[in-house]
Structures are given as C-alpha cells and as structure tokens.
Coordinates of C-alpha atoms in Angstrom, one line a residue:
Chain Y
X1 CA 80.1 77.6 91.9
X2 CA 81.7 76.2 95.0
X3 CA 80.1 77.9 98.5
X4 CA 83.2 80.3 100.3
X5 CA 86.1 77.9 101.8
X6 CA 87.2 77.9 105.2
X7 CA 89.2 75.7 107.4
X8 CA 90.7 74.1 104.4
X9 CA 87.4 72.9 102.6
X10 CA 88.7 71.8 98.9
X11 CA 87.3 74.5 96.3
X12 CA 87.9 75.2 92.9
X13 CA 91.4 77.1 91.9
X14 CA 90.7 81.1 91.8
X15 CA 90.4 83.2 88.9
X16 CA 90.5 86.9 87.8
X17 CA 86.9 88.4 88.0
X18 CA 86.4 91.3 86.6
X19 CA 84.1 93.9 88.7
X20 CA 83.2 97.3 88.5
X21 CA 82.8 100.4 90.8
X22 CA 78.5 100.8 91.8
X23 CA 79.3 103.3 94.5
X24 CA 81.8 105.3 96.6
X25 CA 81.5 106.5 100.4
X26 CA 83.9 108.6 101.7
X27 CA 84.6 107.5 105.6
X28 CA 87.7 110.0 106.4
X29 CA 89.9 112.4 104.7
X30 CA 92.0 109.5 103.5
X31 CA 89.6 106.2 103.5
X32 CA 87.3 105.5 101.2
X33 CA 84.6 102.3 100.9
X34 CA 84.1 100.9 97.3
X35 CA 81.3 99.1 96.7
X36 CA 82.0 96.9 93.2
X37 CA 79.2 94.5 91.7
X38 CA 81.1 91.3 91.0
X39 CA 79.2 88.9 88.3
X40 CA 79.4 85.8 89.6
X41 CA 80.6 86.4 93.0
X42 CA 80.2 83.2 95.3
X43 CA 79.7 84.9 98.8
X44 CA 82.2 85.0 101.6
X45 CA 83.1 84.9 105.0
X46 CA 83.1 87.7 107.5
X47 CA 87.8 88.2 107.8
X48 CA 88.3 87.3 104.6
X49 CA 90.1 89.3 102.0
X50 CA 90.5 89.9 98.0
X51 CA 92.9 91.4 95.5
X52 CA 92.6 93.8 93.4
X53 CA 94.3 94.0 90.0
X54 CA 95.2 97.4 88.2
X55 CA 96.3 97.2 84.3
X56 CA 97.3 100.3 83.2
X57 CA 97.8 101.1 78.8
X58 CA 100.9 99.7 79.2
X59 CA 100.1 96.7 80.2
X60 CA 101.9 97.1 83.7
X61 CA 100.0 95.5 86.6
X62 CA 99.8 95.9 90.1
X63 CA 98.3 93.8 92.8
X64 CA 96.7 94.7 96.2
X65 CA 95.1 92.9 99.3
X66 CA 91.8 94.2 100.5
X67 CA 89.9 93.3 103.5
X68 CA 86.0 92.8 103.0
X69 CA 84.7 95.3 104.9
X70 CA 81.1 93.8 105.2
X71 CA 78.9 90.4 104.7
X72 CA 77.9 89.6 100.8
X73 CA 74.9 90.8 99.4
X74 CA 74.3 89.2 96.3
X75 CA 77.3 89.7 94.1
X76 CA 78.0 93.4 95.7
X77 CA 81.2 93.5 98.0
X78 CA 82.2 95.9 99.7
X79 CA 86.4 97.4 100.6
X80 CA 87.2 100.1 102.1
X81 CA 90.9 101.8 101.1
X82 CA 93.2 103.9 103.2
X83 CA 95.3 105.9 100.9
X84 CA 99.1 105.4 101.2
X85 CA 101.1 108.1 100.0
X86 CA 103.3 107.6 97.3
X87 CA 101.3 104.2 97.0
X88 CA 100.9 102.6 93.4
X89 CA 97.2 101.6 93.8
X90 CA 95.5 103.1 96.7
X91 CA 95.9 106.7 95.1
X92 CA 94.6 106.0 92.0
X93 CA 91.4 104.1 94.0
X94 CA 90.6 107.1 95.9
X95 CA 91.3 109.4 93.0
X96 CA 90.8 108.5 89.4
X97 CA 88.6 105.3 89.3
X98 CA 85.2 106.2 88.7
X99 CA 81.9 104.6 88.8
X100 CA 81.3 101.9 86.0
X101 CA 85.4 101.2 85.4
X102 CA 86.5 97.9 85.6
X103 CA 88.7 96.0 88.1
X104 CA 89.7 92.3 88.6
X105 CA 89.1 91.3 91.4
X106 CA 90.5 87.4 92.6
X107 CA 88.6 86.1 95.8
X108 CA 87.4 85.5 98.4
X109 CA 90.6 84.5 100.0
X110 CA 92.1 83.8 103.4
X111 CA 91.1 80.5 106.0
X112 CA 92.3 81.5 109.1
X113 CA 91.7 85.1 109.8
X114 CA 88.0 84.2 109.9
X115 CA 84.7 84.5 112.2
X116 CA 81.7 81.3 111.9
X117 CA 79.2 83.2 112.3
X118 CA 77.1 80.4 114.7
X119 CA 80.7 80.6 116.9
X120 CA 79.3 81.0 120.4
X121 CA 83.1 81.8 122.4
X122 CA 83.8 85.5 123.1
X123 CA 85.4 87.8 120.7
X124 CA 88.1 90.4 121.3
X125 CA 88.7 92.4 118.1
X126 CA 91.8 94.7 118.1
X127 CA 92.5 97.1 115.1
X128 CA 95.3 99.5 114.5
X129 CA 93.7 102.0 111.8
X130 CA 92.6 100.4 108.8
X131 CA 92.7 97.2 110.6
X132 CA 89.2 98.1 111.5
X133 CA 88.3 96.7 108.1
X134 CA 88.0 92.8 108.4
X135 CA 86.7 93.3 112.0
X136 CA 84.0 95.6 110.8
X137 CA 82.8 92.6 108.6
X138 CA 82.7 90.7 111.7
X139 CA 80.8 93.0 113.6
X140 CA 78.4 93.8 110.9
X141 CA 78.1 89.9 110.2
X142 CA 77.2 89.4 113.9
X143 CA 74.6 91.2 113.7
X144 CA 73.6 90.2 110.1
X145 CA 73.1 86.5 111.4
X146 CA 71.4 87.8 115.0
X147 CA 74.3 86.1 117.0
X148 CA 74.3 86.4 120.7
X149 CA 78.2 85.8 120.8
X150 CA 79.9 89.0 122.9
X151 CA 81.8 91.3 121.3
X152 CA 84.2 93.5 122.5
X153 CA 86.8 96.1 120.3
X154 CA 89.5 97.9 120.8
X155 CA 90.3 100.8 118.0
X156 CA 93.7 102.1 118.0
X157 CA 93.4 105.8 115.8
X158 CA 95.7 108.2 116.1
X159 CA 93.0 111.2 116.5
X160 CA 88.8 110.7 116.6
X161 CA 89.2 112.4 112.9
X162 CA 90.8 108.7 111.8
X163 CA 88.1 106.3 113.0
X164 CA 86.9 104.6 109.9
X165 CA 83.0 104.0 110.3
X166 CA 82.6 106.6 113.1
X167 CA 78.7 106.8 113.0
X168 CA 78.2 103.3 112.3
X169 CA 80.3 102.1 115.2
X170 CA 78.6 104.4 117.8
X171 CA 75.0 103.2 116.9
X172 CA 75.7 100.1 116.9
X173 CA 77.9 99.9 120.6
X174 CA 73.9 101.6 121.3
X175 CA 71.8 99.4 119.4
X176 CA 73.9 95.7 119.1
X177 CA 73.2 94.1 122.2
X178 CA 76.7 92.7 123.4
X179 CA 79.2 94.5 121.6
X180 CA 81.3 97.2 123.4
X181 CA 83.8 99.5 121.9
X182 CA 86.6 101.4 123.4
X183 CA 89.5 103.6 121.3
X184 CA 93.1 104.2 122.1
X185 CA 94.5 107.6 120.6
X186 CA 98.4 107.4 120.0
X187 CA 98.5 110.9 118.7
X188 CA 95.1 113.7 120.1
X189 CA 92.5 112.4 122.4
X190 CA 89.2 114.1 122.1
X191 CA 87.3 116.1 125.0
X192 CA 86.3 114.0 127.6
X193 CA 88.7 110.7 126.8
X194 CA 90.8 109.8 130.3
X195 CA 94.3 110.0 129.9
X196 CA 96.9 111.0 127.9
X197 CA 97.4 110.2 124.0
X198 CA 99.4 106.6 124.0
X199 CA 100.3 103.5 121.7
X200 CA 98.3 100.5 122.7
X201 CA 99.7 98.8 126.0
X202 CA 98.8 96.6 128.6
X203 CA 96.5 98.2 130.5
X204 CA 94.3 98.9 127.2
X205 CA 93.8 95.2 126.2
X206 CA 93.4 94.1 130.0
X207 CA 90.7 96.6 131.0
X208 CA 88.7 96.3 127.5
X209 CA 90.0 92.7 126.5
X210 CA 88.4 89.4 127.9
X211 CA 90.2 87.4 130.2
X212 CA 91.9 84.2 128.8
X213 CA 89.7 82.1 131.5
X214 CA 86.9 82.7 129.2
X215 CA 88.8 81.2 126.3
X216 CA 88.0 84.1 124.1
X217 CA 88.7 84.3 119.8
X218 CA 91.4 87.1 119.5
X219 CA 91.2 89.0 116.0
X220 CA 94.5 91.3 115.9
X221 CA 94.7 93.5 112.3
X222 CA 96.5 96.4 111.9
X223 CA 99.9 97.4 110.8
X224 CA 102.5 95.2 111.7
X225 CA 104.4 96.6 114.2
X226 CA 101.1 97.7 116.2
X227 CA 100.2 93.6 115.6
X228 CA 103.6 92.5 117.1
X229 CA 102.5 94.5 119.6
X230 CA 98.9 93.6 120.8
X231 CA 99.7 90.0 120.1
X232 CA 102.2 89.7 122.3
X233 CA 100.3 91.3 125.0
X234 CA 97.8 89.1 124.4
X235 CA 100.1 86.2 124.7
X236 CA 101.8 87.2 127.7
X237 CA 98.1 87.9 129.3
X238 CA 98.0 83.9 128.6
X239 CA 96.0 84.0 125.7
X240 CA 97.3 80.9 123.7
X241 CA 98.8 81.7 120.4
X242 CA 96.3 79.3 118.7
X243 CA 93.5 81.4 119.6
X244 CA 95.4 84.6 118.8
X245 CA 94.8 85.3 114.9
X246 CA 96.4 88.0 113.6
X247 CA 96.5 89.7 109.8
X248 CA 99.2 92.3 109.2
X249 CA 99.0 94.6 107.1
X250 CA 102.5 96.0 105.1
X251 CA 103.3 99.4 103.5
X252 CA 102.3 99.1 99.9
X253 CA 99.3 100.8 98.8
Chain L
X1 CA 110.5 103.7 115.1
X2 CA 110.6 101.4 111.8
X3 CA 108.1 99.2 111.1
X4 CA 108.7 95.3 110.6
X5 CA 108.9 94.8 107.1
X6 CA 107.2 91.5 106.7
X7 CA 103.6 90.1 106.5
X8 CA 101.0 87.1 107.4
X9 CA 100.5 83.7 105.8
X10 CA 97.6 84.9 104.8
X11 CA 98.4 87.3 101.6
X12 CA 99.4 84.0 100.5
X13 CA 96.0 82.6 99.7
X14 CA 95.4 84.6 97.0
X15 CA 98.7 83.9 94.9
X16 CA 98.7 80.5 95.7
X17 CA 94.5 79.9 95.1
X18 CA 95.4 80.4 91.5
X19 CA 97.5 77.2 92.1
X20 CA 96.0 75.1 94.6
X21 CA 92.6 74.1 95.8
X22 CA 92.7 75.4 99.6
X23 CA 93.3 78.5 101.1
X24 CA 97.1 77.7 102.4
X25 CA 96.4 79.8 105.6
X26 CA 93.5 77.1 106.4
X27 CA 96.4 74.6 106.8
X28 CA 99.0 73.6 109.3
X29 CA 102.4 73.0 108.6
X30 CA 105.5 71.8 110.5
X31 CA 108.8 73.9 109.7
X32 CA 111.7 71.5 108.3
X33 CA 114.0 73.2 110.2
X34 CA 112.8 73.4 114.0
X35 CA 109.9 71.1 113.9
X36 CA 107.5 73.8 114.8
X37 CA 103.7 73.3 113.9
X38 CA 101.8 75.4 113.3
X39 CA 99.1 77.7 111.0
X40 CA 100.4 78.3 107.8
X41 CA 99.0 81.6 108.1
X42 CA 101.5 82.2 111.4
X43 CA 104.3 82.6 108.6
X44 CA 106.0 86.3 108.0
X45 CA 105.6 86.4 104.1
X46 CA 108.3 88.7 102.8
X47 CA 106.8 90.4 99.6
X48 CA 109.5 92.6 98.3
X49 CA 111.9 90.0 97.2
X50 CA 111.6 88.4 93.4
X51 CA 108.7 86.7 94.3
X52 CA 107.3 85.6 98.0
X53 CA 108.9 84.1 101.1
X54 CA 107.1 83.0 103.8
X55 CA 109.3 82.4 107.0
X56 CA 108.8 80.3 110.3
X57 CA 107.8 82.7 112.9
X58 CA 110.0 80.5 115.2
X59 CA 113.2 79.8 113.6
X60 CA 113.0 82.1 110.0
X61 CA 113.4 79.6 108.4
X62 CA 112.0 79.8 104.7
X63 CA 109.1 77.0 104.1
X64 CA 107.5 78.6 101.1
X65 CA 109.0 80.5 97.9
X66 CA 106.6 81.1 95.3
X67 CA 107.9 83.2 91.8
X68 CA 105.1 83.8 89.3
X69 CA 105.6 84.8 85.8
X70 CA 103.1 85.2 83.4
X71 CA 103.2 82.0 81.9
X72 CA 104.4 79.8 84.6
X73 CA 104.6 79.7 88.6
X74 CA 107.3 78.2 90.9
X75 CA 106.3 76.6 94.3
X76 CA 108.7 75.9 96.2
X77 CA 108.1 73.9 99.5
X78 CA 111.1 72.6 100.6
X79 CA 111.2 73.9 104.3
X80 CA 108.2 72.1 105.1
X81 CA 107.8 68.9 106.1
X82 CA 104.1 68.4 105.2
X83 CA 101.4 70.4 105.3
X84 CA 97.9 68.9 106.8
X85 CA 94.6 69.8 105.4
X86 CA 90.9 69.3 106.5
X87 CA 89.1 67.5 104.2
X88 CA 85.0 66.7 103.7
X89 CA 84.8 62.7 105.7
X90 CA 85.5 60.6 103.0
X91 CA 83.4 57.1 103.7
X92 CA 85.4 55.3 101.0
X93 CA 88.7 55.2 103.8
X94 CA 86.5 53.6 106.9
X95 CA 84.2 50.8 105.3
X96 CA 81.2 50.7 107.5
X97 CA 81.5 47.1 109.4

C-alpha cells in the first residue's frame, strides 16, 4: 500500500473498502462520532475526508462525504455525523447502523484542505458547526506529533448545547500549549459570554484571528454560506486567497 | 436567508480517485475561459445535476463534468486548459553533467 497523498504525490486509484462500526460516542443531541475498523486502511492526513457508501436490499446506493475527525490509529478512523433532517444517510448513521454492520468506505481523499504536521506558520481554524470536524483532526494531530506551531480557533455554534467535542476542546485550550479557542453564538450565548448572539463578522476573526503580517494558514469549514462569509473576511483583512483554504460543506445528509 | 447551493473542489477527489492517480484538489488548473489559475479545489462543484460540475470561482465557467454510471465514467475537461501536478523529482529528465 501506497503512504496517504498530498500535494499531488501519484498514488494508486481508490477503491471501495468495506469497514465496520467498533464504537459510537454521542457528542450532542444531533452528532455522533463513529469509530469503524478499516482492514487495510493506509493512514491519512489530519483535513482530509472519506465517503461513505450505503446499499440498501434493493440495491439503491447513496454516497456521503465525511471529514476525519482525528489522526489514524492503525486501521481505526474516526467521523463524526451531524444528522440532517430528512437526510438519506446521516439518519440512518445515527439511528439504525449498529456495531459490527458493514460500510464501504473509499479514502482517504482530499489534497488541499490539509495540515503537515512539521508546518511551523500559524494556524487560524474557523468552523461553522460541524465544520469543527476536519479542524478537530488538526488540532488533535498537533498535538499527536508534539508541534509547537500556534493555534488559534474560532467555533461558530448556534448555542453552547451545539459545540461538537465540548470537553475535549476545553482541556485541551488548558493543557495544549499554544492553542486558543474562542466561540461565536448566532443563536443563545451562555452566562458570562460578552455581547449579544451574532453570525460571524469582522470583529470576531480580527480580535481571535492572526494578522496576515504573520502569514498565517487559514482553515475555513463549515456550511457554505457561513464559508463565503469568513473567507471573504479573511480576504478583505488581506489574507491572500492562496493561503485561505476553505471546505464547504452542502445540504445532503 | 438561502444558502449557496454549491460546494468545493474538494468532494471531487473521491469520485475522481476512482479514476485518476492524484487527489484533483492537489492540482492547479487554469480556467479556459478567463485564464484564471488556480487550486483545483477553489472550484464550486455543483452536485445535484446528472452528475458533477465544478465551476471557476471567477468566471463560472464549467472546467470539469464528470457522469458516472455503473459500468463506465465520463470526464469531461474541456474548460481547462491544463491541469499541473507535483510530481516525485524524476532524475531520468535532468542528466547529471
């Protein structure tokens, strides 16, 4: 087996794998982390993404992206799934697929919406809900490979109830030296948070962002329009597009 | 408000790896139609069409079509001019003197 691809190393052509479900964590009321033992799995890079492939009797199949929530270990990965109402796979994920089923999984995928771990430039991470997902990997990668390289996120939620990885996030904004976290609540702020409830805006990526003298990495995931969004900011803050990566995430589920 | 209905570059690489050795959203790729170059994975992919179309974020212009059925794929590249790839150095193309 070829080792993970990035920046457009030549690897063998993908394949269906099939995996199944070792464990299940529940993170919210509508997110869920699966972990699935893949045989054969050849690692992957902290950003990068697989799909999932659901057969039903019928033979019908459906097809969904997922971000890889963490680093490899072994031939366990790791997604995490927001549920999206009326979705086709995502329900069916958080509901009816139980430990020991099968799934196919083709991956790892994706080139560009990536983190080296040995990069050594600032990071600015900026996640609309389940966007949280690939940056998560970074962060946990970060530390995984005891890199030095600041940190910073910025977690969009529309109330503290939605923050994927709640616990996880607050211990390590203790215990990883170098990475700071700050949330934006569109919808109910918690006790204590300054200001009003408001979508991500200028002041929110200027006071918790880098600036782009320090030629930071931007990682921008989230739903699309909330992408448009931050990138632009970003942009106009004169952050070069180049160094601006974003992965946007659509409806289906 | 309703939300953009299009996506990245990069839910590309997994239809296309089954196709092509490289991640496409590793690549750059100039646009036919404006010139523009850029990261392949810059392109708003449109998913809910027959098949995939990815779009110059510049000029919308459609660089990449791809239609998969079960027994056969279409790839269609006509909006783009080339794509450029990184590549392990390959001695063979500089001689040593």
């Amino acid at each position: 087996m070829t080792a993970p691809t990035a920046g457009g190393r030549v690897v063998a052509p993908l394949t269906w794998r099939v995996a199944r479900l070792v464990e299940r964590r529940v993170e919210t009321a509508t997110a869920q982390t699966l972990v699935l033992d893949v045989p054969g799995w050849p690692g992957h890079l902290p950003g990068q993404h697989v799909d999932l492939r659901l057969t039903a009797a019928d033979g019908y199949q459906a097809a969904r992206s997922y971000s890889l929530a963490g680093p490899a270990q072994g031939e366990r990965i790791e997604v995490t799934v927001q549920r999206v109402t009326d979705g086709e796979v995502s329900p069916y994920l958080i509901d009816t697929y139980a430990e020991g089923d099968p799934v196919e999984v083709r991956g790892p995928v994706g080139g560009w919406f990536v983190w080296q771990t040995d990069g050594t430039e600032p990071v600015l991470l900026v996640a609309g809900g389940s966007g949280v997902v690939p940056l998560m990997a970074m962060i946990r990668a970060r530390r995984a490979a005891g890199s030095r390289t600041p940190f910073r996120l910025i977690y969009s939620v529309r109330t503290a109830d939605d923050v994927i990885y709640a616990d996880e996030l607050r211990r390590r904004a203790r215990d990883d030296q170098g990475l700071d976290v700050a949330y934006v609540y569109t919808r109910r702020a918690p006790e204590g948070w300054r200001g009003e409830p408001h979508r991500i805006g200028l002041a929110d990526v200027n006071s918790h962002g880098w600036p782009p003298a320090l030629e930071p990495l931007c990682y921008v995931c989230g739903p699309t329009g909330f992408v448009e969004t931050a990138a632009d900011l970003l942009v106009g803050l004169g952050h070069p597009t180049r160094r601006v990566r974003t992965e946007r995430f659509g409806p289906t589920g | 408000m309703t939300e953009p209905s299009y996506l990245d570059g990069n839910m590309l690489d997994g239809p296309l790896r089954e196709l092509l050795a490289v991640d496409l959203s590793a690549t750059t790729g100039r646009c036919d139609n404006c010139g523009m170059t850029g990261p392949m994975a810059g392109l708003h992919v449109y998913s809910h069409a027959p098949g995939l179309v990815g779009r110059c974020p510049a000029c919308t212009g459609v660089m990449v079509r791809l239609v998969r059925a079960p027994e056969r794929a279409w790839l269609d590249l006509r909006g783009t001019t080339y794509l450029q790839v990184a590549m392990p150095p390959d001695q063979r193309l500089h001689p040593a003197p």
